[in-house]
Each structure stands twice: as structure tokens, then as C-alpha cells.
Coordinates of C-alpha atoms and ligand atoms in Angstrom, one line a residue:
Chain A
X58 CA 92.4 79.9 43.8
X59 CA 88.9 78.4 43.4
X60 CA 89.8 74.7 41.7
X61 CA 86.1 75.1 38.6
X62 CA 85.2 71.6 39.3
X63 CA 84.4 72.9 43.4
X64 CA 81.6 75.8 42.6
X65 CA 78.4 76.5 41.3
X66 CA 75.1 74.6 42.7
X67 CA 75.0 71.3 44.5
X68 CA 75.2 68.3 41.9
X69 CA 76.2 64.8 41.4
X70 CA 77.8 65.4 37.8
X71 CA 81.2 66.2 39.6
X72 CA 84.0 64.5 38.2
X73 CA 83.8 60.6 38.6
X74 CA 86.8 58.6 39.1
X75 CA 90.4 59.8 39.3
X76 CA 91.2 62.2 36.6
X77 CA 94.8 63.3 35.4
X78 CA 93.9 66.9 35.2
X79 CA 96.3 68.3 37.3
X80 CA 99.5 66.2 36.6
X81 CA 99.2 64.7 40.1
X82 CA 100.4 61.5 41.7
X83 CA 96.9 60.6 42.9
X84 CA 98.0 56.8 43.2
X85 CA 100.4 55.7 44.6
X86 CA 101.1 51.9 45.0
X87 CA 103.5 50.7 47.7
X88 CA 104.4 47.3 46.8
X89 CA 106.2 46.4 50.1
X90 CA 107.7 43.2 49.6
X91 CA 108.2 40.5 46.8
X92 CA 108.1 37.7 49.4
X93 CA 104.5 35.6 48.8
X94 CA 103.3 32.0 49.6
X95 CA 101.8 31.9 46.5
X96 CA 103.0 31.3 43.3
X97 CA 100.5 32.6 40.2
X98 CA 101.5 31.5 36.7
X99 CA 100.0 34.8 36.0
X100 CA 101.7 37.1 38.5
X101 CA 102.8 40.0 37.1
X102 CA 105.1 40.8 38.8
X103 CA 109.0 41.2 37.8
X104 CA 110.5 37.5 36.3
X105 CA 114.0 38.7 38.7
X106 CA 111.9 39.9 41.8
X107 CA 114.6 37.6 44.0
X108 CA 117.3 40.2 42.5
X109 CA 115.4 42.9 44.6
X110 CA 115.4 41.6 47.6
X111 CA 116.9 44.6 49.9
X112 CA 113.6 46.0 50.8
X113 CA 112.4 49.4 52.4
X114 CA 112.5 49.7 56.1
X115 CA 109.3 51.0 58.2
X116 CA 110.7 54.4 58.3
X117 CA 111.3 54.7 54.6
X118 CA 108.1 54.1 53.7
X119 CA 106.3 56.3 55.8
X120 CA 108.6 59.0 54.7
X121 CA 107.4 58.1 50.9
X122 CA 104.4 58.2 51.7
X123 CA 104.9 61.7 53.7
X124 CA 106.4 63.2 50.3
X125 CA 103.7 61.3 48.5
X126 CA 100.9 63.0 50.4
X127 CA 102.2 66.4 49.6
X128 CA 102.7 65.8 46.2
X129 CA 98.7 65.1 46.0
X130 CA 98.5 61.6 46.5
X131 CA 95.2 60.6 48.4
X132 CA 95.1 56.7 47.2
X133 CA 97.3 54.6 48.5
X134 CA 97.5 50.8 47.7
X135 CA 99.6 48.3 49.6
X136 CA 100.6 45.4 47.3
X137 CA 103.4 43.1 46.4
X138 CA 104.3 40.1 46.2
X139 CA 102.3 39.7 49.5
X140 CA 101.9 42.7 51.9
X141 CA 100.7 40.8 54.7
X142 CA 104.7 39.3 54.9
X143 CA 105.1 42.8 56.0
X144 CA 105.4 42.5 60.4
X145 CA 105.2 46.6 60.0
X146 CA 102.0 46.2 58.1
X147 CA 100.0 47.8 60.7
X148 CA 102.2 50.8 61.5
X149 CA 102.3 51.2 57.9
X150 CA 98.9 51.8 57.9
X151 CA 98.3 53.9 61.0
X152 CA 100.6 56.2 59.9
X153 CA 99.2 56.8 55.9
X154 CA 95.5 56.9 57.5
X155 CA 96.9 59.7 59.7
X156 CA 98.7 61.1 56.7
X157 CA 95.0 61.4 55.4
X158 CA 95.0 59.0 52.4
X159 CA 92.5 56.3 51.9
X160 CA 94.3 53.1 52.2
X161 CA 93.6 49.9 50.3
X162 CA 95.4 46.6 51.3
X163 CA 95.6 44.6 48.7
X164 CA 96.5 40.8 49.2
X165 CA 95.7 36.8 48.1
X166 CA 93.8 37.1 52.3
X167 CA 97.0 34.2 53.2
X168 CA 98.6 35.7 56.4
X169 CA 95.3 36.9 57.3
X170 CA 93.4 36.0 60.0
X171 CA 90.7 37.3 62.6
X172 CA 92.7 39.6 64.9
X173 CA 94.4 41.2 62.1
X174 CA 91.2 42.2 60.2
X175 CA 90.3 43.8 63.9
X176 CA 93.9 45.3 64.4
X177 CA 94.3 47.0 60.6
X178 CA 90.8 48.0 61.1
X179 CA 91.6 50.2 64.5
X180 CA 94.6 51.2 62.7
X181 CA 92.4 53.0 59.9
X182 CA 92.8 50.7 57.0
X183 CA 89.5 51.8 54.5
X184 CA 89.6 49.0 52.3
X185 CA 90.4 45.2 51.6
X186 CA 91.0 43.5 48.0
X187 CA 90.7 39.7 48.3
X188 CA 92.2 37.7 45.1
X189 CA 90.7 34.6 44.7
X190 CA 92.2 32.2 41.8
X191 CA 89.2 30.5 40.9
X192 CA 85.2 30.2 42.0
X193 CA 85.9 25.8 42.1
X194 CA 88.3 25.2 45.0
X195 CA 90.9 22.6 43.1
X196 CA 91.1 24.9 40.5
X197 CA 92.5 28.0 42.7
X198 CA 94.5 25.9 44.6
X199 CA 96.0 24.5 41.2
X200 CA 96.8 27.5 40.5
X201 CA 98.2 29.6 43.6
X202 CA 100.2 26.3 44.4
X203 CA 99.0 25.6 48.0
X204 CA 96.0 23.4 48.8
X205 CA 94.6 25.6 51.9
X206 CA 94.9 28.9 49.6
X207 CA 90.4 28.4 48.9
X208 CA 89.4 28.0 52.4
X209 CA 91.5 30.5 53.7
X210 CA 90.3 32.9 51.3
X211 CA 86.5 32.1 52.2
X212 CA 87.5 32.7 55.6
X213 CA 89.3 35.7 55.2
X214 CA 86.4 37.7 53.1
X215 CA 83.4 37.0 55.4
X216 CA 85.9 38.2 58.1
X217 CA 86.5 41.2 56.3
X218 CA 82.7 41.9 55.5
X219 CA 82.1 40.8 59.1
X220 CA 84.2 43.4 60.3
X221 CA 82.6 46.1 58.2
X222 CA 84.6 46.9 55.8
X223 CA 84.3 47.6 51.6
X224 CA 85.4 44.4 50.3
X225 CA 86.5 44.3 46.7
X226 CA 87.1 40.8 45.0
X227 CA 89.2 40.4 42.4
X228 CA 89.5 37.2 39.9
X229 CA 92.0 37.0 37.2
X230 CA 90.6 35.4 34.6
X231 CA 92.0 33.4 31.7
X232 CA 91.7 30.0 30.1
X233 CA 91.4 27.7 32.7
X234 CA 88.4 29.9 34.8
X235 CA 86.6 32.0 32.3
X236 CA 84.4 29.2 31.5
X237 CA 83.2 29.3 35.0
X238 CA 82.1 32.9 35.5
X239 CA 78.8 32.6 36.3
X240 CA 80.3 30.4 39.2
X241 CA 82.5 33.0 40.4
X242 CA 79.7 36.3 40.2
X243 CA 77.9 33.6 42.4
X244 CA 80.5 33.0 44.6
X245 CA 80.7 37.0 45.0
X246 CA 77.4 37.7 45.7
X247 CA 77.5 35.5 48.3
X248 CA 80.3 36.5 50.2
X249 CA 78.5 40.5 49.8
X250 CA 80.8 41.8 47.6
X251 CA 80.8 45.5 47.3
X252 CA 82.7 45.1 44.1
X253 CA 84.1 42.2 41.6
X254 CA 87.4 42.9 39.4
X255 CA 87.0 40.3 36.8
X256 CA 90.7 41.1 35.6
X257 CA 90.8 39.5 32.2
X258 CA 94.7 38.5 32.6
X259 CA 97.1 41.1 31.4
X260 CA 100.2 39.5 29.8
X261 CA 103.1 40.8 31.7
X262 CA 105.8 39.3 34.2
X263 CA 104.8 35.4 34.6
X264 CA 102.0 35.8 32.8
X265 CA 103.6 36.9 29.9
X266 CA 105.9 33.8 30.2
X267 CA 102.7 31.5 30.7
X268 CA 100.7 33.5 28.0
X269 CA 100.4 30.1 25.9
X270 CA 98.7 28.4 28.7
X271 CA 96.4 31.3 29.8
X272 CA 95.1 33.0 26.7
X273 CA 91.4 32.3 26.3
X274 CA 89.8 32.2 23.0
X275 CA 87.8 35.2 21.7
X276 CA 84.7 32.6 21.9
X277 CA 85.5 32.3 25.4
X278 CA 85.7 36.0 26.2
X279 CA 82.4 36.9 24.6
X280 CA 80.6 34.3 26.4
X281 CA 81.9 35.7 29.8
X282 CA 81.4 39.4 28.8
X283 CA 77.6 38.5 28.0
X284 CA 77.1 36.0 30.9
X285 CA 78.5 38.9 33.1
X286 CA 76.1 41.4 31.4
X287 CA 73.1 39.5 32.0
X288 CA 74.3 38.7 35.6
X289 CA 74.3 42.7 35.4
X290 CA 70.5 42.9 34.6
X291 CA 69.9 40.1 36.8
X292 CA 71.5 41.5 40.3
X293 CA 70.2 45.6 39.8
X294 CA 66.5 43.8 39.1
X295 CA 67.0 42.5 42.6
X296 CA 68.2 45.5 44.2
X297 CA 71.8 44.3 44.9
X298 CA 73.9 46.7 45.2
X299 CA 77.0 45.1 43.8
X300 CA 79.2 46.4 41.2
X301 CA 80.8 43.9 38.2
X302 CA 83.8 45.7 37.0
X303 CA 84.8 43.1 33.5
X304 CA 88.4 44.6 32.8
X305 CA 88.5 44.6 28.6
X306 CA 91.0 42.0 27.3
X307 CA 93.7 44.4 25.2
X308 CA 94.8 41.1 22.9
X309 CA 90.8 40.9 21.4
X310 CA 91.6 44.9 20.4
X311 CA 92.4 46.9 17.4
X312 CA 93.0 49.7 19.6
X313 CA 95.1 49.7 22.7
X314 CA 94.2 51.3 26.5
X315 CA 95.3 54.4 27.7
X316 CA 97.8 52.6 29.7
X317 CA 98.0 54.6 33.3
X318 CA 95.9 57.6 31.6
X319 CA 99.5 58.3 30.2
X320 CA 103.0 57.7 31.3
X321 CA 103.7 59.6 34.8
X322 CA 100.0 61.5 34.7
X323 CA 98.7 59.7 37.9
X324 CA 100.4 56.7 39.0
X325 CA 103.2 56.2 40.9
X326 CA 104.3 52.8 42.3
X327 CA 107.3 52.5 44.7
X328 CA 108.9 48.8 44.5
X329 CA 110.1 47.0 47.4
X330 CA 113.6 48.1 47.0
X331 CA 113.0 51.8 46.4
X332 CA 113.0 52.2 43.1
X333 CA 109.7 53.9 41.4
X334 CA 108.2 53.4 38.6
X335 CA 105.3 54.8 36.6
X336 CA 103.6 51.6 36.7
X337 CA 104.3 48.2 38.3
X338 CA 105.8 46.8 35.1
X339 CA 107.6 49.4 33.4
X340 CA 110.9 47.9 35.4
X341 CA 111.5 45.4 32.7
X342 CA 112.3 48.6 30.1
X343 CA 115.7 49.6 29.2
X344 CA 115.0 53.0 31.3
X345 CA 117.1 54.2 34.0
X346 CA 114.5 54.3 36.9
X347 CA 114.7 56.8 39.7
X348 CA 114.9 55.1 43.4
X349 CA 113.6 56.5 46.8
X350 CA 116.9 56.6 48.3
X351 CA 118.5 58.6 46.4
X352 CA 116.0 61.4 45.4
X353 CA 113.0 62.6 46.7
X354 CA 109.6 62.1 45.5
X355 CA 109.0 65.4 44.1
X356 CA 112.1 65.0 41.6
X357 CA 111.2 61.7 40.9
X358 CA 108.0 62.3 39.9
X359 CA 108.7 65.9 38.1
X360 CA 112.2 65.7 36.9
X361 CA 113.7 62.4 37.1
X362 CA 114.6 61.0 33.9
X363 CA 112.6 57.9 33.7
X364 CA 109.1 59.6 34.8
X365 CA 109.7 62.1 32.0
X366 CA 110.5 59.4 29.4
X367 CA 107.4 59.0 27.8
X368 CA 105.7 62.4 28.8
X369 CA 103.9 63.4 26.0
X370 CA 103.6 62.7 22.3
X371 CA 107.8 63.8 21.4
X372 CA 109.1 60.4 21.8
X373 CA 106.4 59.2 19.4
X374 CA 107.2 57.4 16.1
X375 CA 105.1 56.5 13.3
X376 CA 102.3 55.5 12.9
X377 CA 101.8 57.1 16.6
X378 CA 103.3 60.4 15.9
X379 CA 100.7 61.8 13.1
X380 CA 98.0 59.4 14.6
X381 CA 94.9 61.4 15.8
X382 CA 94.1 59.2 18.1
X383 CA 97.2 59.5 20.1
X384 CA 95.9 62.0 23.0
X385 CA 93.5 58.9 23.3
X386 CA 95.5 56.4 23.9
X387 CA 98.8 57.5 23.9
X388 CA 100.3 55.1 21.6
X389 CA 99.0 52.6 24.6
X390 CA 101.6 50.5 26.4
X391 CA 105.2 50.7 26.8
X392 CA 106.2 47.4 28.3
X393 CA 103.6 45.5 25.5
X394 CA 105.8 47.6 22.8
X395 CA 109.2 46.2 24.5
X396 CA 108.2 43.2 25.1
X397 CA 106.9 42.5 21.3
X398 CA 108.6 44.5 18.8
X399 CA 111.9 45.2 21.3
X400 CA 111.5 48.9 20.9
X401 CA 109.7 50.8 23.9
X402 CA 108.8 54.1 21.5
X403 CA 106.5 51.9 19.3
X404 CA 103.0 51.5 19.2
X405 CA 101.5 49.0 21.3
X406 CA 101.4 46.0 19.4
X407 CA 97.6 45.3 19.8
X408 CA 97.0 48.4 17.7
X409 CA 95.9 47.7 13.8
X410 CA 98.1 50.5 12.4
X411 CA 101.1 47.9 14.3
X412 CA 103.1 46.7 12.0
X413 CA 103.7 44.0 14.2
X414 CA 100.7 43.3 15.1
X415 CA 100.2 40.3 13.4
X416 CA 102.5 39.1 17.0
X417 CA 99.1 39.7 18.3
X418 CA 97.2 37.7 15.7
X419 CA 99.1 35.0 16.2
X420 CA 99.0 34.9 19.8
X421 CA 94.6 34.5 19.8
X422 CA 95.5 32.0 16.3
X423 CA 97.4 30.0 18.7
X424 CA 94.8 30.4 21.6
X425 CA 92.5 28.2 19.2
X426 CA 94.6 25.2 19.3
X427 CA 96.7 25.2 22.0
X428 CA 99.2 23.1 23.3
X429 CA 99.1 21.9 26.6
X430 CA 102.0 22.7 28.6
X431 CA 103.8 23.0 32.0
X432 CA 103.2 26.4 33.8
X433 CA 105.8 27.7 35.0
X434 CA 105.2 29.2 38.7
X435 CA 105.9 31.8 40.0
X436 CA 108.3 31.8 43.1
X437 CA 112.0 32.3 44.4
X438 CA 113.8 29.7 42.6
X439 CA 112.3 29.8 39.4
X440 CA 113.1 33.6 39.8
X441 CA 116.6 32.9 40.4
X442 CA 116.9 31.1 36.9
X443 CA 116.1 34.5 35.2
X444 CA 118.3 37.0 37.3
X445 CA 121.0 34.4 36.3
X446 CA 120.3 34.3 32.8
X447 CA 120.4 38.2 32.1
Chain B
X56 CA 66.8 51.0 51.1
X57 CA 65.6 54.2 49.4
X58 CA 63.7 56.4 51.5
X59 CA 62.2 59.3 50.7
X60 CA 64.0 62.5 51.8
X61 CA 62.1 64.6 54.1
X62 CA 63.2 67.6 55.9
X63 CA 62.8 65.8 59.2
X64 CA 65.7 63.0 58.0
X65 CA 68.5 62.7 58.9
X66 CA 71.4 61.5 56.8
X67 CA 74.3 59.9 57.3
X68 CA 77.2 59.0 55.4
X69 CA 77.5 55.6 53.7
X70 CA 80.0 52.6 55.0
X71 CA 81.4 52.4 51.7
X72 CA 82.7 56.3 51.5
X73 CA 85.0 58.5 53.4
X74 CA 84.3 62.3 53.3
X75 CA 87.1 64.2 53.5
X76 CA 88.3 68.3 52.9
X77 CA 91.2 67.4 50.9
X78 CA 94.0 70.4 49.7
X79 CA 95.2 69.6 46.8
X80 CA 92.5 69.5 45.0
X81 CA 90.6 72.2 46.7
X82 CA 87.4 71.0 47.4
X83 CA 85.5 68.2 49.3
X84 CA 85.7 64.8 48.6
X85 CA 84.2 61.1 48.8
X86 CA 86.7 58.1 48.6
X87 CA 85.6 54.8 48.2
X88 CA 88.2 51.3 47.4
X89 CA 90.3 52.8 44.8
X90 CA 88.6 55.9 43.4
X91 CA 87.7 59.7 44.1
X92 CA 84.7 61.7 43.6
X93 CA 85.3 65.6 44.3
X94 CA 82.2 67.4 45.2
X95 CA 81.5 70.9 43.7
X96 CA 81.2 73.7 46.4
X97 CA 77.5 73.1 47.8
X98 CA 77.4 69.7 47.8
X99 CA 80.7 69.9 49.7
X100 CA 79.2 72.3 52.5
X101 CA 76.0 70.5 52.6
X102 CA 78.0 66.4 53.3
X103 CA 80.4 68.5 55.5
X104 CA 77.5 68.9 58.1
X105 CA 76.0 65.8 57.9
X106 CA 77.1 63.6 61.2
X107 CA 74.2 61.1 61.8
X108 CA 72.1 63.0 64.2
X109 CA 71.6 66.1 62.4
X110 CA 68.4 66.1 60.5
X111 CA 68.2 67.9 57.3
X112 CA 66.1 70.6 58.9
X113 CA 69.0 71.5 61.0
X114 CA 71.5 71.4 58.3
X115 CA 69.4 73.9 56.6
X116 CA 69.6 76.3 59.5
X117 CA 72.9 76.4 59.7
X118 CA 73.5 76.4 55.7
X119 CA 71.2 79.8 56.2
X120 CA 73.8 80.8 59.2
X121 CA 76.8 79.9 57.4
X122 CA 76.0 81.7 54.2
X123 CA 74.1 84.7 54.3
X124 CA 71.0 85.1 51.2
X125 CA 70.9 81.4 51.6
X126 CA 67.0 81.4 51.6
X127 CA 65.3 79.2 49.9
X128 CA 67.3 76.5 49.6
X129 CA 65.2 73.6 51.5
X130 CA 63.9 72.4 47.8
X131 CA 67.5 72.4 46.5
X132 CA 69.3 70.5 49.8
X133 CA 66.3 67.9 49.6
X134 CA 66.7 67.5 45.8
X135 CA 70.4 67.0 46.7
X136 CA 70.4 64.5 49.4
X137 CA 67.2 62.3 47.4
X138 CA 70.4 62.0 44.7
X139 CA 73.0 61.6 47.0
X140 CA 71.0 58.8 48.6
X141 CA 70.6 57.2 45.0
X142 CA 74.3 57.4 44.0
X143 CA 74.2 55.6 47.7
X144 CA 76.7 58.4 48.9
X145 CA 74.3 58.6 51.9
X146 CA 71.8 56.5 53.5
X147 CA 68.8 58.7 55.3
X148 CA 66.6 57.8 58.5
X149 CA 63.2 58.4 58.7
Ligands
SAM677 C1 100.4 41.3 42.1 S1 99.1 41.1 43.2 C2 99.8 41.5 44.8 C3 98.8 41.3 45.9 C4 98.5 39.9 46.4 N1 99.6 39.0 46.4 C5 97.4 39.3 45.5 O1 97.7 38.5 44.6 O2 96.2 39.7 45.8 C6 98.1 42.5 42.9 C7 96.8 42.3 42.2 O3 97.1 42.1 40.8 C8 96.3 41.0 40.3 N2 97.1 40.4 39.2 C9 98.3 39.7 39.3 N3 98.7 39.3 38.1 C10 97.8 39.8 37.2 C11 97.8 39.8 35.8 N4 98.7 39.2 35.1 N5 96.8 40.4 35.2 C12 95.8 41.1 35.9 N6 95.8 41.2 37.3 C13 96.8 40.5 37.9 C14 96.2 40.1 41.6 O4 95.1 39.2 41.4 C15 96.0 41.1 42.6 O5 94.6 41.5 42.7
SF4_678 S1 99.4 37.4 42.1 FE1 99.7 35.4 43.2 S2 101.9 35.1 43.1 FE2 101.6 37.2 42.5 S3 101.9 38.3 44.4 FE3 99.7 37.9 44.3 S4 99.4 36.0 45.4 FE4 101.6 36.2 45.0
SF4_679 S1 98.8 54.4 15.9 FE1 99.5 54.8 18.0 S2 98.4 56.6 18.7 FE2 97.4 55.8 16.8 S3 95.7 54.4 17.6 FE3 97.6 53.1 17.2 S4 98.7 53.1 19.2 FE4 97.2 54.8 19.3

């Protein structure tokens, strides 16, 4: 059967983007490993990841990402912790590009050098993702907790450009680098770019620990957002091609996002130790979450218990449930609702109809005056302290 | 660079895509870091013949062989690939 969206005369007004039309797993994320040299106060990643330490081997994954493929799945992402740990890293992509998906490595560019640019590329690996912590080298290496982290990364992303590829570079942004953004479109531009993720920091994992010391203040947000709009004007007047992608702050909202385009619609991540998730935080709810091991990927992602959780509007309560906004947002996110109010089937806290989102109020209140603090980083043995403590 | 399409260029895809006949959604596509564009039935046909020597005279011919009644259609495959090479799906020699 003729899919509507594939007739009809040539035209560019096809559908942009990755839609959740058909229910598919069009994503998938294949976080290989927790291991990373660095140590990001606001890594998102799990508080326990040392808990999860007994990690896919090289045949498991290619068989997830065999089941994956037939399920739909044409994006594949490798992340982590840091993928580049991986020794397999290059059989891992030779066999997803033969599988047909378009693979994106996505990594801090420490563990990379020269030959292995050359050796993914042969491989078939489309796409690399640099993070960079800051466009001022003290400040990133203040914050990944390594003093070579900047030069490496410089290194690493004209490699990548030399050797032809997309490069996408990705900044987190929060208190201590906002006010440097025109720095850091600069710093883009010249390293050619192709796109920039400036990821306003989303509070989850670490960074929801560290929130206090990374929240910027709604005056600092608007100046980046404009800076960045007129950097916008500035770089299409001259022709250059590259894209600024600002990621909206959810804590400046009275709305939240349509987290994932809806629970189990198009996402799929796969953890290091099997078990999949729906997205790469939801394994702090108080869900039973399927694992690769013991089911394949076509129950987990249509029958499994976890993945049907929050299908839908059923699970809903009020103010979500007779909200006519949900099929918008879908009450927004379920870790935020957890997290704040201790009760995944409420509405994301950043909402207005909230009744706890005052939490949310107070949080920018307090990123007026704030108190300066320790970070806490993110690595093995603070992670030991909270497996122990749960 | 934007150059004007002609029938006598000849197109290539860009760097930054990957064309691709992909099944389950049933059509064409173009992916690029992270994201999916899927192509409606011409524009599919038309990008599947593009290989960087063919100029868009020759892809014309062999639209015409391919589908029969296809006359006509230079004006429409120009229009096309003068887009396609503004959305930077395509980059076009003189
Ligand atoms: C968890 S990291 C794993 C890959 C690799 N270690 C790296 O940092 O690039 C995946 C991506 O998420 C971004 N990231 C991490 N924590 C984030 C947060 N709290 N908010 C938004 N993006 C975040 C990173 O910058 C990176 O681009
Ligand atoms: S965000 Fe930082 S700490 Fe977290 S995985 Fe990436 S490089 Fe490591
Ligand atoms: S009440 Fe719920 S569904 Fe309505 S806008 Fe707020 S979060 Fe979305």
C-alpha cells in the first residue's frame, strides 16, 4: 500500500523532521557504555550509573539494532557515558551502516583521534556530534574536570570536518556560559559547523542535583536567545550555511514540551546494560522497565509494560485529563512530574495549571540570588554514594 | 553556491544527505545528522537517478523511459532540482 505522503507531483513540502505518524521506533539511542573521562555537573545521565555496570556485548547490540531496523528504526545514535570507551566502536558501526540506518556518534571528541575519524569513516559512520563545555578554554575544562578536555576538542572537530563529514556541535548552556554565547556561535563558525545545539541545560540526572548552580536567570536567557537571533540574521546575510538550533528552556515556560512527541511514539533508547527505556531518563521512575535480554524488541516496544505506561491520555489526572491541550503536549514530562511532585501521572510541573508549580517559581526566584556552591561531579565514586544510599 | 539549473547540469547529491529507498516508510528518503525528510513519489524517482555525471537532460530521458506519458516534464524536473538545490538537498554543475 501506497504510504500518501510518497505520491502526487515532485515537491519540497514533504514531511520535515521525524514525525510519530506511524507509531514507529524511528530513534533509537544506543548508549553503549556509562564509562567517561569526563565528569559534567550537568550530565544527565542516571545519579547510580556505577550500579549498571554489566554492559552489552558486541553481539548484543548488533542484534538490537537487527530487531531495531525491522521495527522501522532508520536513526541510530551512539551515546553514553562515552561511546568512544567502546574497543567495538567500529564494528558497531559497520554493521548498523550495513543494517541501512544513518548512524550518529555522539561523544565529548576525548578518545578521539586522527586514525579513528579515518577508520569510523571507512566503516560508514554519517555523522559526528562534538560537545564542547564552554567557547573560553578554563571554563570547559572547569567544567568536564580535565585540563586537556578544550584542545582536544579543537582538534578533534577540524579532524572531523577535515575528513568530510556533517559535524554537529553541541553546547549545553547554563549559568556559568550563557553569558558568553556570542563567543561560542563564533567559535562554531569557525570550526564550519554544519549545525550548533545550544542545549539550554535540561535538569535531570546531575544536573538536576546541580540545578542550583546551573540555572541561569530569565535575564540571562533572553539576552542569549536575542544575541543568537541576531547572529541568525547576521550569518544567512553572509551566505553561511550554518544552522543555530537554541533548545527552549522548559523552567522560563507556562507550558511544557511534548516530551519525546509522546511516551513510546518514536524514541527508543537501549541503556548500557540492556534495559530500554522510552527516553534516556525515564529509568529514575518507579516503572518496571523491559530489558534486551529478556524480550525482544518488538514486545518491548509494543507490549511491554513500561513502553505502554504512559500511552495515551488514560493514565491522565487532572488538570491533564479534561485539558485541551493535552494531545499537544501530552501532559509534558514524566521524570519532571516525579521528580517534583513525586507522582509520575501528574502534570509536568512547569505547566501553569500545576498545582505545584510554584516548585518551578521558586526554582528561577532562587536563580536571582543564588548561592554559590560546590558542584558535585559527575563520575564513579560520587555515583557510588547514591546507589548506596537507595 | 546557487547556480542556475539548466538542462545541461548535472546534479549531485549534497555531503550533508544520504538518499536512501527506505521500507518502512514506503517511499525515498534524505537523512541528514539526526533527522528524516521523506520524499513524495516524483521527487523520489527523480534524486533516485541522480549520480554525479548524469546531467538533467539525461535524467529526463530516462524519467520518459521509465514512465510512459511522461512528456513534458523538463519544466517540472528543472523547477524541482532549482528547489532542491535551495533547500541545499543537491548541489548542480554547470
Ligand atoms: C550524555 S552525553 C553522552 C555523549 C558524550 N559523553 C558527550 O557528552 O558528548 C549526550 C549529549 O547530551 C548532552 N547533555 C548532557 N547532559 C545534558 C543536560 N543536562 N541537558 C542537555 N543536554 C545534555 C551532551 O552535551 C551530549 O551532547
Ligand atoms: S555529558 Fe559529560 S559527563 Fe556526561 S557522558 Fe557526556 S562527557 Fe561524560
Ligand atoms: S494541564 Fe496537562 S495537558 Fe494541559 S497544558 Fe498543562 S500539562 Fe499540558
Amino acid at each position: 500500500m501506497a504510504n500518501a505522503s510518497c505520491n502526487a507531483k515532485p515537491s519540497l513540502d514533504s514531511v520535515p523532521g521525524v514525525t510519530p505518524s506511524h507509531g514507529q521506533p524511528l530513534w533509537l539511542l544506543a548508549e553503549l557504555t556509562y564509562k567517561c573521562p569526563l565528569q559534567c555537573p550537568y550530565c544527565s545521565n542516571p545519579l547510580d550509573f556505577a550500579a549498571h555496570s554489566n554492559e552489552l556485548t558486541t553481539d548484543e547490540w548488533i542484534e538490537v539494532f537487527r530487531q531495531g531496523r525491522e521495527l522501522g528504526a532508520v536513526q541510530l545514535g551512539f551515546s553514553g557515558g562515552e561511546p568512544l570507551v567502546r574497543q567495538d566502536l567500529v564494528e558497531l558501526i559497520g554493521a548498523a551502516r550495513e543494517l541501512g540506518y544513518y548512524t550518529n556518534l555522539i561523544t565529548s571528541g576525548v578518545g578521539l583521534n586522527e586514525r579513528k575519524v579515518a577508520e569510523f569513516r571507512q566503516a560508514g559512520l554519517d555523522h559526528i556530534q562534538v560537545s564542547f563545555q564552554a567557547s573560553d578554554e578554563e571554563v570547559n575544562n572547569m567544567l568536564a574536570g580535565s585540563k586537556k578536555a578544550f584542545q582536544q576538542k579543537l582538534k578533534m572537530a577540524r579532524e572531523v570536518k577535515a575528513q568530510g563529514y556533517p559535524m554537529v556541535l553541541n553546547f549545553v548552556t547554563h549559568r556559568h556560559n550563557i553569558d558568553q554565547i556570542d563567543r561560542i556561535i563564533e567559535l562554531c563558525v569557525e570550526l564550519e559547523a554544519d549545525f550548533v545545539e545550544l542545549a539550554t541545560c535540561q535538569y535531570y540526572g546531575w544536573g538536576y542535583e546541580n540545578r542550583d548552580q546551573l540555572l541561569p536567570t530569565r535575564a540571562q536567557l533572553e539576552r542569549a536567545e536575542r544575541i543568537t537571533n541576531e547572529y541568525r540574521e547576521k550569518l544567512a546575510a553572509e551566505g553561511n550555511p550554518i544552522k543555530l538550533i537554541f533548545v527552549t528552556p522548559d523552567y522560563y515556560e507556562e507550558r511544557p514540551k511534548g516530551c519525546m512527541n509522546g511516551w513510546g511514539q518514536v524514541f527508543l533508547t537501549v541503556t548500557p546494560d540492556g534495559t530500554a527505556l522510552p527516553c534516556h531518563s525515564a529509568r529514575m521512575l518507579p516503572v518496571e522497565f523491559p530489558n534486551v535480554r529478556e524480550g525482544s524488541l518488538s514486545y518491548i516496544w509494543n507490549e511491554s509494560f513500561g513502553f505502554n505506561k504512559f500511552r495515551g491520555y488514560d493514565w491522565m489526572k487532572e488538570p491533564c485529563r479534561s485539558c485541551d491541550e493535552k494531545e499537544k503536549d501530552f501532559g509534558g514530562c514524566r521524570c519532571q512530574a516525579y521528580m517534583m511532585t513525586g507522582d509520575a501521572t501528574n502534570a509536568d510541573p512547569v505547566c501553569g495549571k500545576s498545582p505545584h508549580h510554584h516548585k518551578i517559581v521558586e526554582a528561577r526566584d532562587s536563580a536571582e540570588t543564588p548561592v554559590e556552591g560546590e558542584f558535585i561531579y559527575r563520575n564513579e565514586r560520587n555515583s557510588r554514594v547514591f546507589f548506596r544510599s537507595e | 553556491m546557487i547556480t542556475e539549473a539548466s538542462l545541461n547540469s548535472v546534479p549531485g547529491i549534497s555531503a550533508m544527505y544520504r538518499f536512501q529507498w527506505e521500507q518502512a516508510q514506503n517511499c525515498y528518503v534524505l537523512l541528514y545528522p539526526e533527522g528524516m525528510i521523506k520524499l513524495n513519489g516524483p521527487a523520489g524517482e527523480i534524486l533516485a537517478l541522480i549520480d554525479g555525471d548524469r546531467s538533467i537532460i539525461e535524467i529526463v530521458a530516462l524519467l520518459k523511459e521509465k514512465f510512459d506519458g511522461a512528456e513534458g516534464i523538463e519544466g517540472d524536473v528543472i523547477e524541482f532540482m532549482q528547489d532542491a538545490e535551495n533547500q541545499n538537498w543537491i548541489s548542480l554543475q554547470a
